[in-house]
């Protein structure tokens, strides 16, 4: 996929999340207040947080796609992972607010939720799961960790809504004495949001720390490299993720009897070929190893 198309696709996907979460936050808040369900109100709080986090993701995606400059020769792609940390922060803040308010409602006697809240939640679960699948597919197409985090916001919203449905159903079916069941559901949802936040945070931390987690791409690079005339093999291959693309350091083996100019020309052919075949690579640094001293470092 062309880089410009990739960026546009990612940005359009974030706008989808912003608009959808805004509308859902309004629906949840009104339904929760009128239906006497704090689980729904908690869901609304999470959706409001998702709107802000999606807006930050949008900013991060736009910033991360800025071209390299004098102060940032490798580009601005790391901004995407930093933005993911901020979205995780929003998730933890939302979870904390939901947990505190849930405990308050559990300790305070109140009426059971209304039946219509179950219908509202059923529609929300369906929409959020479909949104998760849609955004997750887009995150894979664009190779965006920020979009992946945004997708899991949708999945966490779907699961918290399922928890709310279970809590409200128990409250309504069991009758007096079970009024706080949906509050317990909201408390469970808060714990799940924290669990989810960790699984969003961990891959982004790996990107910032340049963890080597791209063995599939390494194998693909090695397989394609030996197709270039003059390349006898490859040695070290290190990959770093920056935004939606990768930076690669590759040691390529050539005939040791070649001149410096000939080796240099082969390296350029290899770089051009790999970047054409693997458009997800933003840049490749080729180090030429002659066969008479090519050893594993």
mmCIF file of C-alpha atoms in Angstrom:
data_model
loop_
_atom_site.group_PDB
_atom_site.id
_atom_site.type_symbol
_atom_site.label_atom_id
_atom_site.label_comp_id
_atom_site.label_asym_id
_atom_site.label_seq_id
_atom_site.Cartn_x
_atom_site.Cartn_y
_atom_site.Cartn_z
ATOM 1 C CA UNK A 1 0.000 0.000 0.000
ATOM 2 C CA UNK A 2 1.301 3.466 -0.925
ATOM 3 C CA UNK A 3 2.371 5.508 2.105
ATOM 4 C CA UNK A 4 0.004 8.407 1.321
ATOM 5 C CA UNK A 5 -2.935 5.995 1.007
ATOM 6 C CA UNK A 6 -1.861 4.255 4.215
ATOM 7 C CA UNK A 7 -1.834 7.539 6.148
ATOM 8 C CA UNK A 8 -5.196 8.631 4.732
ATOM 9 C CA UNK A 9 -6.756 5.281 5.625
ATOM 10 C CA UNK A 10 -5.477 5.518 9.212
ATOM 11 C CA UNK A 11 -6.732 9.088 9.674
ATOM 12 C CA UNK A 12 -10.185 8.276 8.237
ATOM 13 C CA UNK A 13 -10.414 5.317 10.618
ATOM 14 C CA UNK A 14 -9.712 7.539 13.633
ATOM 15 C CA UNK A 15 -12.453 9.953 12.516
ATOM 16 C CA UNK A 16 -14.815 6.969 12.394
ATOM 17 C CA UNK A 17 -13.958 6.247 16.042
ATOM 18 C CA UNK A 18 -14.349 9.877 17.134
ATOM 19 C CA UNK A 19 -17.799 10.316 15.580
ATOM 20 C CA UNK A 20 -19.042 6.910 16.746
ATOM 21 C CA UNK A 21 -17.828 7.322 20.335
ATOM 22 C CA UNK A 22 -19.305 10.823 20.594
ATOM 23 C CA UNK A 23 -22.756 9.612 19.560
ATOM 24 C CA UNK A 24 -22.543 6.558 21.825
ATOM 25 C CA UNK A 25 -21.432 8.632 24.832
ATOM 26 C CA UNK A 26 -24.550 10.790 24.461
ATOM 27 C CA UNK A 27 -26.845 7.767 24.069
ATOM 28 C CA UNK A 28 -25.286 5.964 27.050
ATOM 29 C CA UNK A 29 -25.385 8.984 29.334
ATOM 30 C CA UNK A 30 -29.042 9.791 28.605
ATOM 31 C CA UNK A 31 -30.083 6.131 28.867
ATOM 32 C CA UNK A 32 -28.087 5.627 32.062
ATOM 33 C CA UNK A 33 -29.586 8.658 33.802
ATOM 34 C CA UNK A 34 -33.162 7.955 32.669
ATOM 35 C CA UNK A 35 -32.802 4.210 33.197
ATOM 36 C CA UNK A 36 -31.193 4.491 36.652
ATOM 37 C CA UNK A 37 -28.144 2.460 35.601
ATOM 38 C CA UNK A 38 -24.702 3.489 36.770
ATOM 39 C CA UNK A 39 -23.181 0.735 34.611
ATOM 40 C CA UNK A 40 -24.468 2.629 31.577
ATOM 41 C CA UNK A 41 -23.236 5.932 32.983
ATOM 42 C CA UNK A 42 -19.829 4.282 33.529
ATOM 43 C CA UNK A 43 -19.910 3.144 29.920
ATOM 44 C CA UNK A 44 -20.614 6.738 28.896
ATOM 45 C CA UNK A 45 -17.618 7.953 30.901
ATOM 46 C CA UNK A 46 -15.390 5.449 29.094
ATOM 47 C CA UNK A 47 -16.753 6.557 25.715
ATOM 48 C CA UNK A 48 -16.060 10.212 26.552
ATOM 49 C CA UNK A 49 -12.503 9.219 27.428
ATOM 50 C CA UNK A 50 -12.298 7.320 24.139
ATOM 51 C CA UNK A 51 -13.287 10.467 22.228
ATOM 52 C CA UNK A 52 -10.405 12.396 23.771
ATOM 53 C CA UNK A 53 -7.947 9.531 23.295
ATOM 54 C CA UNK A 54 -9.003 9.139 19.638
ATOM 55 C CA UNK A 55 -8.454 12.858 19.129
ATOM 56 C CA UNK A 56 -4.940 12.451 20.536
ATOM 57 C CA UNK A 57 -4.382 9.442 18.270
ATOM 58 C CA UNK A 58 -5.418 11.615 15.314
ATOM 59 C CA UNK A 59 -2.873 14.263 16.316
ATOM 60 C CA UNK A 60 -0.211 11.603 16.825
ATOM 61 C CA UNK A 61 -0.824 10.021 13.425
ATOM 62 C CA UNK A 62 -0.584 13.382 11.673
ATOM 63 C CA UNK A 63 2.589 14.309 13.559
ATOM 64 C CA UNK A 64 4.244 10.905 13.141
ATOM 65 C CA UNK A 65 3.932 11.116 9.353
ATOM 66 C CA UNK A 66 5.916 14.355 9.106
ATOM 67 C CA UNK A 67 9.028 13.840 6.932
ATOM 68 C CA UNK A 68 12.528 13.712 8.450
ATOM 69 C CA UNK A 69 14.212 17.025 9.188
ATOM 70 C CA UNK A 70 17.563 18.236 10.531
ATOM 71 C CA UNK A 71 16.682 17.467 14.152
ATOM 72 C CA UNK A 72 14.791 14.239 13.361
ATOM 73 C CA UNK A 73 16.752 12.415 10.619
ATOM 74 C CA UNK A 74 14.781 9.206 11.257
ATOM 75 C CA UNK A 75 11.435 10.983 11.010
ATOM 76 C CA UNK A 76 8.761 11.515 13.668
ATOM 77 C CA UNK A 77 7.266 8.014 13.757
ATOM 78 C CA UNK A 78 7.997 7.380 17.460
ATOM 79 C CA UNK A 79 5.297 9.952 18.244
ATOM 80 C CA UNK A 80 2.727 7.271 17.447
ATOM 81 C CA UNK A 81 3.960 5.020 20.266
ATOM 82 C CA UNK A 82 4.067 7.993 22.662
ATOM 83 C CA UNK A 83 0.460 8.783 21.763
ATOM 84 C CA UNK A 84 -0.430 5.176 22.570
ATOM 85 C CA UNK A 85 0.932 5.762 26.094
ATOM 86 C CA UNK A 86 -1.413 8.737 26.435
ATOM 87 C CA UNK A 87 -4.433 6.685 25.323
ATOM 88 C CA UNK A 88 -3.497 4.076 27.932
ATOM 89 C CA UNK A 89 -3.455 6.893 30.497
ATOM 90 C CA UNK A 90 -6.993 7.839 29.485
ATOM 91 C CA UNK A 91 -8.087 4.231 29.923
ATOM 92 C CA UNK A 92 -6.614 4.071 33.438
ATOM 93 C CA UNK A 93 -8.213 7.390 34.427
ATOM 94 C CA UNK A 94 -11.590 6.170 33.122
ATOM 95 C CA UNK A 95 -11.200 2.888 35.001
ATOM 96 C CA UNK A 96 -10.359 4.738 38.236
ATOM 97 C CA UNK A 97 -13.402 7.017 37.974
ATOM 98 C CA UNK A 98 -15.674 4.069 37.214
ATOM 99 C CA UNK A 99 -14.280 2.032 40.136
ATOM 100 C CA UNK A 100 -14.670 4.856 42.677
ATOM 101 C CA UNK A 101 -18.202 5.681 41.584
ATOM 102 C CA UNK A 102 -19.180 2.001 41.482
ATOM 103 C CA UNK A 103 -18.138 1.541 45.109
ATOM 104 C CA UNK A 104 -20.124 4.655 46.091
ATOM 105 C CA UNK A 105 -23.241 3.280 44.392
ATOM 106 C CA UNK A 106 -22.761 -0.165 45.938
ATOM 107 C CA UNK A 107 -22.702 1.427 49.393
ATOM 108 C CA UNK A 108 -25.699 3.660 48.659
ATOM 109 C CA UNK A 109 -29.205 2.085 48.383
ATOM 110 C CA UNK A 110 -30.905 2.851 45.066
ATOM 111 C CA UNK A 111 -33.541 1.577 42.660
ATOM 112 C CA UNK A 112 -32.993 -1.142 40.076
ATOM 113 C CA UNK A 113 -32.276 -0.095 36.480
ATOM 114 C CA UNK A 114 -35.073 0.088 33.891
ATOM 115 C CA UNK A 115 -35.710 -2.722 31.409
ATOM 116 C CA UNK A 116 -35.101 -0.547 28.344
ATOM 117 C CA UNK A 117 -31.443 -0.163 29.296
ATOM 118 C CA UNK A 118 -30.886 -3.776 28.217
ATOM 119 C CA UNK A 119 -32.079 -2.956 24.694
ATOM 120 C CA UNK A 120 -29.755 0.040 24.544
ATOM 121 C CA UNK A 121 -26.809 -2.043 25.750
ATOM 122 C CA UNK A 122 -27.551 -4.827 23.258
ATOM 123 C CA UNK A 123 -27.296 -2.360 20.385
ATOM 124 C CA UNK A 124 -24.097 -0.882 21.847
ATOM 125 C CA UNK A 125 -22.432 -4.306 22.166
ATOM 126 C CA UNK A 126 -23.204 -5.144 18.540
ATOM 127 C CA UNK A 127 -21.977 -1.791 17.243
ATOM 128 C CA UNK A 128 -18.812 -1.839 19.342
ATOM 129 C CA UNK A 129 -17.806 -5.359 18.360
ATOM 130 C CA UNK A 130 -18.295 -4.528 14.669
ATOM 131 C CA UNK A 131 -16.271 -1.337 15.215
ATOM 132 C CA UNK A 132 -13.496 -3.338 16.870
ATOM 133 C CA UNK A 133 -13.266 -5.713 13.906
ATOM 134 C CA UNK A 134 -13.316 -2.804 11.427
ATOM 135 C CA UNK A 135 -10.628 -0.721 13.170
ATOM 136 C CA UNK A 136 -8.447 -3.776 13.900
ATOM 137 C CA UNK A 137 -8.441 -4.697 10.196
ATOM 138 C CA UNK A 138 -7.463 -1.118 9.372
ATOM 139 C CA UNK A 139 -4.661 -1.222 11.982
ATOM 140 C CA UNK A 140 -3.218 -4.315 10.294
ATOM 141 C CA UNK A 141 -3.473 -2.726 6.849
ATOM 142 C CA UNK A 142 -1.749 0.449 8.001
ATOM 143 C CA UNK A 143 0.615 -1.229 10.498
ATOM 144 C CA UNK A 144 -0.400 1.349 13.114
ATOM 145 C CA UNK A 145 0.018 0.587 16.826
ATOM 146 C CA UNK A 146 -2.086 3.655 17.683
ATOM 147 C CA UNK A 147 -4.964 2.320 15.584
ATOM 148 C CA UNK A 148 -4.581 -1.062 17.245
ATOM 149 C CA UNK A 149 -4.944 0.657 20.625
ATOM 150 C CA UNK A 150 -8.017 2.476 19.290
ATOM 151 C CA UNK A 151 -9.486 -0.843 18.128
ATOM 152 C CA UNK A 152 -9.064 -2.338 21.594
ATOM 153 C CA UNK A 153 -10.906 0.646 23.022
ATOM 154 C CA UNK A 154 -13.895 -0.550 21.012
ATOM 155 C CA UNK A 155 -13.478 -4.126 22.247
ATOM 156 C CA UNK A 156 -13.161 -3.014 25.891
ATOM 157 C CA UNK A 157 -16.294 -0.906 25.444
ATOM 158 C CA UNK A 158 -18.147 -3.936 24.078
ATOM 159 C CA UNK A 159 -17.067 -6.106 27.009
ATOM 160 C CA UNK A 160 -17.935 -3.486 29.627
ATOM 161 C CA UNK A 161 -21.366 -3.206 27.983
ATOM 162 C CA UNK A 162 -21.783 -6.990 28.197
ATOM 163 C CA UNK A 163 -20.869 -6.793 31.893
ATOM 164 C CA UNK A 164 -23.440 -4.042 32.346
ATOM 165 C CA UNK A 165 -26.093 -6.174 30.609
ATOM 166 C CA UNK A 166 -25.351 -9.084 32.940
ATOM 167 C CA UNK A 167 -25.470 -6.854 36.017
ATOM 168 C CA UNK A 168 -28.740 -5.180 34.993
ATOM 169 C CA UNK A 169 -30.302 -8.537 34.102
ATOM 170 C CA UNK A 170 -29.407 -9.945 37.529
ATOM 171 C CA UNK A 171 -30.773 -6.846 39.243
ATOM 172 C CA UNK A 172 -34.077 -7.023 37.361
ATOM 173 C CA UNK A 173 -34.559 -10.788 37.565
ATOM 174 C CA UNK A 174 -33.584 -11.231 41.209
ATOM 175 C CA UNK A 175 -35.583 -8.252 42.449
ATOM 176 C CA UNK A 176 -35.199 -6.431 45.798
ATOM 177 C CA UNK A 177 -31.789 -6.741 47.381
ATOM 178 C CA UNK A 178 -29.999 -7.056 44.048
ATOM 179 C CA UNK A 179 -30.189 -3.402 43.019
ATOM 180 C CA UNK A 180 -26.419 -2.977 43.083
ATOM 181 C CA UNK A 181 -25.711 -5.819 40.639
ATOM 182 C CA UNK A 182 -25.093 -3.408 37.770
ATOM 183 C CA UNK A 183 -22.705 -1.432 40.003
ATOM 184 C CA UNK A 184 -20.695 -4.600 40.589
ATOM 185 C CA UNK A 185 -20.731 -5.080 36.816
ATOM 186 C CA UNK A 186 -19.308 -1.580 36.394
ATOM 187 C CA UNK A 187 -16.590 -2.402 38.953
ATOM 188 C CA UNK A 188 -15.702 -5.538 37.010
ATOM 189 C CA UNK A 189 -15.576 -3.439 33.831
ATOM 190 C CA UNK A 190 -13.065 -1.087 35.493
ATOM 191 C CA UNK A 191 -10.785 -4.030 36.259
ATOM 192 C CA UNK A 192 -11.055 -5.293 32.709
ATOM 193 C CA UNK A 193 -10.185 -1.854 31.322
ATOM 194 C CA UNK A 194 -6.968 -1.865 33.412
ATOM 195 C CA UNK A 195 -6.105 -5.345 32.145
ATOM 196 C CA UNK A 196 -6.710 -4.197 28.579
ATOM 197 C CA UNK A 197 -4.612 -1.072 29.105
ATOM 198 C CA UNK A 198 -1.563 -3.205 29.879
ATOM 199 C CA UNK A 199 -1.938 -5.194 26.653
ATOM 200 C CA UNK A 200 -2.113 -1.948 24.691
ATOM 201 C CA UNK A 201 0.843 -0.450 26.569
ATOM 202 C CA UNK A 202 3.256 -3.387 26.215
ATOM 203 C CA UNK A 203 3.680 -3.415 22.387
ATOM 204 C CA UNK A 204 4.060 0.384 22.318
ATOM 205 C CA UNK A 205 6.798 0.122 24.955
ATOM 206 C CA UNK A 206 8.513 -2.431 22.731
ATOM 207 C CA UNK A 207 8.502 0.056 19.862
ATOM 208 C CA UNK A 208 10.044 2.800 22.005
ATOM 209 C CA UNK A 209 12.713 0.376 23.277
ATOM 210 C CA UNK A 210 13.399 -0.944 19.742
ATOM 211 C CA UNK A 211 12.616 -4.531 20.676
ATOM 212 C CA UNK A 212 13.411 -7.011 17.927
ATOM 213 C CA UNK A 213 9.957 -8.500 17.328
ATOM 214 C CA UNK A 214 9.858 -8.650 13.541
ATOM 215 C CA UNK A 215 11.218 -12.086 12.602
ATOM 216 C CA UNK A 216 8.669 -12.553 9.813
ATOM 217 C CA UNK A 217 9.847 -9.352 8.122
ATOM 218 C CA UNK A 218 13.494 -10.387 8.658
ATOM 219 C CA UNK A 219 12.871 -13.669 6.818
ATOM 220 C CA UNK A 220 11.116 -11.796 4.025
ATOM 221 C CA UNK A 221 14.013 -9.337 3.672
ATOM 222 C CA UNK A 222 16.583 -12.145 3.565
ATOM 223 C CA UNK A 223 14.590 -14.114 0.974
ATOM 224 C CA UNK A 224 14.215 -11.118 -1.326
ATOM 225 C CA UNK A 225 17.777 -9.855 -0.860
ATOM 226 C CA UNK A 226 19.415 -12.905 -2.451
ATOM 227 C CA UNK A 227 17.341 -12.338 -5.596
ATOM 228 C CA UNK A 228 19.403 -9.221 -6.321
ATOM 229 C CA UNK A 229 22.311 -9.913 -8.680
ATOM 230 C CA UNK A 230 25.606 -9.776 -6.825
ATOM 231 C CA UNK A 231 24.165 -10.489 -3.362
ATOM 232 C CA UNK A 232 25.538 -13.813 -2.092
ATOM 233 C CA UNK A 233 23.756 -13.782 1.257
ATOM 234 C CA UNK A 234 22.871 -11.723 4.300
ATOM 235 C CA UNK A 235 24.139 -11.531 7.839
ATOM 236 C CA UNK A 236 22.827 -9.201 10.538
ATOM 237 C CA UNK A 237 19.373 -7.753 9.978
ATOM 238 C CA UNK A 238 18.058 -5.350 12.615
ATOM 239 C CA UNK A 239 14.643 -3.746 12.427
ATOM 240 C CA UNK A 240 13.095 -0.824 14.325
ATOM 241 C CA UNK A 241 9.487 0.278 14.005
ATOM 242 C CA UNK A 242 8.829 3.999 13.605
ATOM 243 C CA UNK A 243 5.183 4.958 13.273
ATOM 244 C CA UNK A 244 3.583 2.805 10.582
ATOM 245 C CA UNK A 245 6.911 1.926 8.926
ATOM 246 C CA UNK A 246 10.246 0.255 9.621
ATOM 247 C CA UNK A 247 13.917 1.217 9.612
ATOM 248 C CA UNK A 248 16.272 -1.619 8.656
ATOM 249 C CA UNK A 249 20.023 -2.217 9.127
ATOM 250 C CA UNK A 250 21.170 -5.039 6.853
ATOM 251 C CA UNK A 251 24.593 -6.649 6.315
ATOM 252 C CA UNK A 252 24.790 -8.095 2.786
ATOM 253 C CA UNK A 253 27.553 -10.402 1.504
ATOM 254 C CA UNK A 254 29.165 -9.796 -1.912
ATOM 255 C CA UNK A 255 32.177 -11.165 -3.799
ATOM 256 C CA UNK A 256 35.297 -9.938 -2.002
ATOM 257 C CA UNK A 257 37.150 -9.376 -5.268
ATOM 258 C CA UNK A 258 34.773 -6.599 -6.365
ATOM 259 C CA UNK A 259 35.881 -2.973 -6.302
ATOM 260 C CA UNK A 260 34.461 -0.506 -3.789
ATOM 261 C CA UNK A 261 32.451 1.140 -6.573
ATOM 262 C CA UNK A 262 30.986 -2.193 -7.676
ATOM 263 C CA UNK A 263 30.061 -3.135 -4.119
ATOM 264 C CA UNK A 264 28.512 0.305 -3.617
ATOM 265 C CA UNK A 265 26.418 -0.083 -6.785
ATOM 266 C CA UNK A 266 25.152 -3.506 -5.717
ATOM 267 C CA UNK A 267 24.188 -2.120 -2.300
ATOM 268 C CA UNK A 268 22.134 0.626 -3.965
ATOM 269 C CA UNK A 269 20.392 -1.914 -6.203
ATOM 270 C CA UNK A 270 19.581 -4.006 -3.135
ATOM 271 C CA UNK A 271 18.195 -1.013 -1.248
ATOM 272 C CA UNK A 272 16.034 0.131 -4.164
ATOM 273 C CA UNK A 273 14.721 -3.396 -4.746
ATOM 274 C CA UNK A 274 13.801 -4.051 -1.113
ATOM 275 C CA UNK A 275 12.093 -0.679 -0.659
ATOM 276 C CA UNK A 276 10.091 -1.288 -3.834
ATOM 277 C CA UNK A 277 9.089 -4.828 -2.838
ATOM 278 C CA UNK A 278 8.424 -3.965 0.823
ATOM 279 C CA UNK A 279 6.800 -0.503 0.924
ATOM 280 C CA UNK A 280 6.365 -0.728 4.700
ATOM 281 C CA UNK A 281 10.127 -0.088 4.965
ATOM 282 C CA UNK A 282 10.884 3.634 5.312
ATOM 283 C CA UNK A 283 14.656 3.318 4.950
ATOM 284 C CA UNK A 284 17.399 0.680 4.770
ATOM 285 C CA UNK A 285 21.053 1.024 5.710
ATOM 286 C CA UNK A 286 23.096 -1.532 3.744
ATOM 287 C CA UNK A 287 26.501 -2.625 5.038
ATOM 288 C CA UNK A 288 28.510 -4.600 2.482
ATOM 289 C CA UNK A 289 30.489 -7.625 3.710
ATOM 290 C CA UNK A 290 33.073 -9.166 1.310
ATOM 291 C CA UNK A 291 33.129 -12.952 1.248
ATOM 292 C CA UNK A 292 36.749 -13.199 2.405
ATOM 293 C CA UNK A 293 35.944 -11.531 5.766
ATOM 294 C CA UNK A 294 32.211 -12.064 6.151
ATOM 295 C CA UNK A 295 31.793 -13.364 9.671
ATOM 296 C CA UNK A 296 28.943 -13.161 12.125
ATOM 297 C CA UNK A 297 29.561 -10.249 14.508
#
